[in-house]
């Protein structure tokens, strides 16, 4: 067993290039995180202030939600990275299974309430 | 740091060894033992139920006790007996079949076992604290709300939550193992079918146990913290529970049956001495079944009043499952067709699985016709349907697996004469018990009733059914006798491959050294062991030179985390007990501290230890 095992990964096993890549990745993560916080604040503002009419606020928030969703998946959950075939498969499977399920539930429960 | 961990393992006492083990082969045996204990417990409950129903207007037990027994029977059988038995075989066979030294996360593997075990214990102690849960294994609201059900339901919600968590993390572990730990050359499409069904089952668990966990959390909030999710008077929705439960529940039945399919797909080729017919079709049928199993949950709710359009859609979706299932049935038949068949006990169980499962599938398709289901629903016809699948399918599959892998696990075969006695009595007893329940259901006997009036034509059939269940009980006793008897009388197996089988696990020496493979094998085809026997020199080609082998250290932390969750859950239940001896908050606190304290302890670095190459050579010579 090498003595390297107790060292963090970037110190022990990564090449110069990989470390650079990691730094870039961290920067992207931080930027997208800040951007998403911004999106969230915007959606909060659009309902809490009187100036924005409801007819605009609802589609606007839905739009922000959609953007947020893709940012989350592609940037936070690494869907954009290559060699992520298996995780991507699982994400897609989850979406494919859950979407019809949610739609069915909304349709079925929304109509009649017991 | 690193040097300190390189010292060889110290000798441990037997008990300590089992409590701290992270070896997948030992955890497999723990799973099998725990599963068997729960199986026997729930089986005895079933016998009590059948005694109560043997004659009309029986007063062997009260209706309350009857309700508790049927609830516990169903819950234990599904969550605490069949699931761990399946996990036992998966733990044992999957790393061996893909040519790995262990699962991807041995610690998590142990953690999964102990959390499952303590969750089961939590459910089981309900008998001593105001009675077991009594709202059926489906726990339909409003029957399971605080208004109608006693503290037993708290044990149900918390116990299943904890044990489900263990099941979930074990499943994730299996997924990672199968994806990442395959030996060189073991492509996905060369994996034995048991690995494939194990993978798909684990995926189903990830997608199905999460809604269950959410549902149980809502139920817990309703019951313990005065939530109103399921209380219609307060604006809640009672139907929501049924939806959540069956979104989990239908995939769950396939979680249970797919590994049984896998075992059958290993045993049938091995004892037909032919390769599995239509391997690719089998893999895709498994995947299609898994997908469809999420799209059919409303067939359990046809009579709830959702409406004809929804019912038709889900009826059609349900019927389509019969197609991939049919593909599998035919593939097993074609595997046997023209093979050199050997009918030992394992093969008898596997072969009889096929027709019995077909019967269960046919009644399933009958049930899926929504209009007729108004007739069948909540009668003994449904009981007959799922027992044909679960006993005739899953239990026989598990028994086939037991007789098949037993020599690899324990170093000797089970006695064949006793095995055949067990098989035939179980087979006859099973059909006696459950076939007649189809007819009972059709002439109108409802399920979950604790007694019935005489003279309605039910008397004779119920008696027959009860007699059948005693025969089944006797068969299980024969199995237990067989295990003890064989341990003393069977000759030790020293060869690698006592069945002349096909997959990688039979290329390991018996007994298996703790590192499984001294050198990771190079896989050159589907059924790699068979390929080397026919085209090679009868040994696996190594994919790496002989070297030191890196092994994980055992740990008591998984046991302690399980214990912590047990105490924590028990404290939550105490919140609603009338006069708890200790304040619940203290119990919750203790459980919380143990659970998270152990996690903190675990974050200490532990790189495991090495078995030096000389040692490996010595072991390999010793086991021949
Ligand atoms: C072709 C395949 C299958 C079809 C079409 C099918 C169909 C159905 C339907 C329609 C019901 C609801 C009956 C009612 O309550 O009125 C049902 C119940 C049930 N099925 Fe199946 N099924 C199939 C396979 C399976 C399998 C493989 C299992 C187990 C491994 C299973 C286990 C159950 C259980 C446990 C219930 C009863 C749940 C309860 O109400 O407690 N089924 N099935
Ligand atoms: Cu179902």
Tab-separated table of C-alpha atoms in Angstrom, chain B residues 17 57 75 112 120 137 141 166 187 203 210 252 258 265 270 272 299 330 343 360 413 426 503 613 618:
chain	number	residue	atom	x	y	z
B	17	UNK	CA	-16.316	-12.009	13.790
B	57	UNK	CA	-67.574	-19.757	13.368
B	75	UNK	CA	-45.596	-7.531	6.114
B	112	UNK	CA	-27.556	-2.412	4.992
B	120	UNK	CA	-37.393	-5.877	11.440
B	137	UNK	CA	-49.952	-5.067	4.957
B	141	UNK	CA	-55.995	4.956	5.540
B	166	UNK	CA	-31.285	-0.726	4.896
B	187	UNK	CA	-19.309	-7.177	-20.535
B	203	UNK	CA	-32.840	-0.359	-9.733
B	210	UNK	CA	-38.256	6.005	-2.225
B	252	UNK	CA	-42.259	-4.421	-5.104
B	258	UNK	CA	-37.193	-10.995	-10.664
B	265	UNK	CA	-32.322	-18.970	-15.251
B	270	UNK	CA	-27.041	-25.958	-15.273
B	272	UNK	CA	-30.239	-29.155	-18.614
B	299	UNK	CA	-54.938	-2.214	-11.131
B	330	UNK	CA	-40.900	-20.029	-23.337
B	343	UNK	CA	-33.903	-33.934	-11.918
B	360	UNK	CA	-50.352	-17.250	-11.197
B	413	UNK	CA	-24.634	-30.867	-0.466
B	426	UNK	CA	-44.414	-28.762	-0.348
B	503	UNK	CA	-20.831	-19.623	-14.398
B	613	UNK	CA	1.303	-12.883	-1.829
B	618	UNK	CA	-0.236	-21.015	0.605
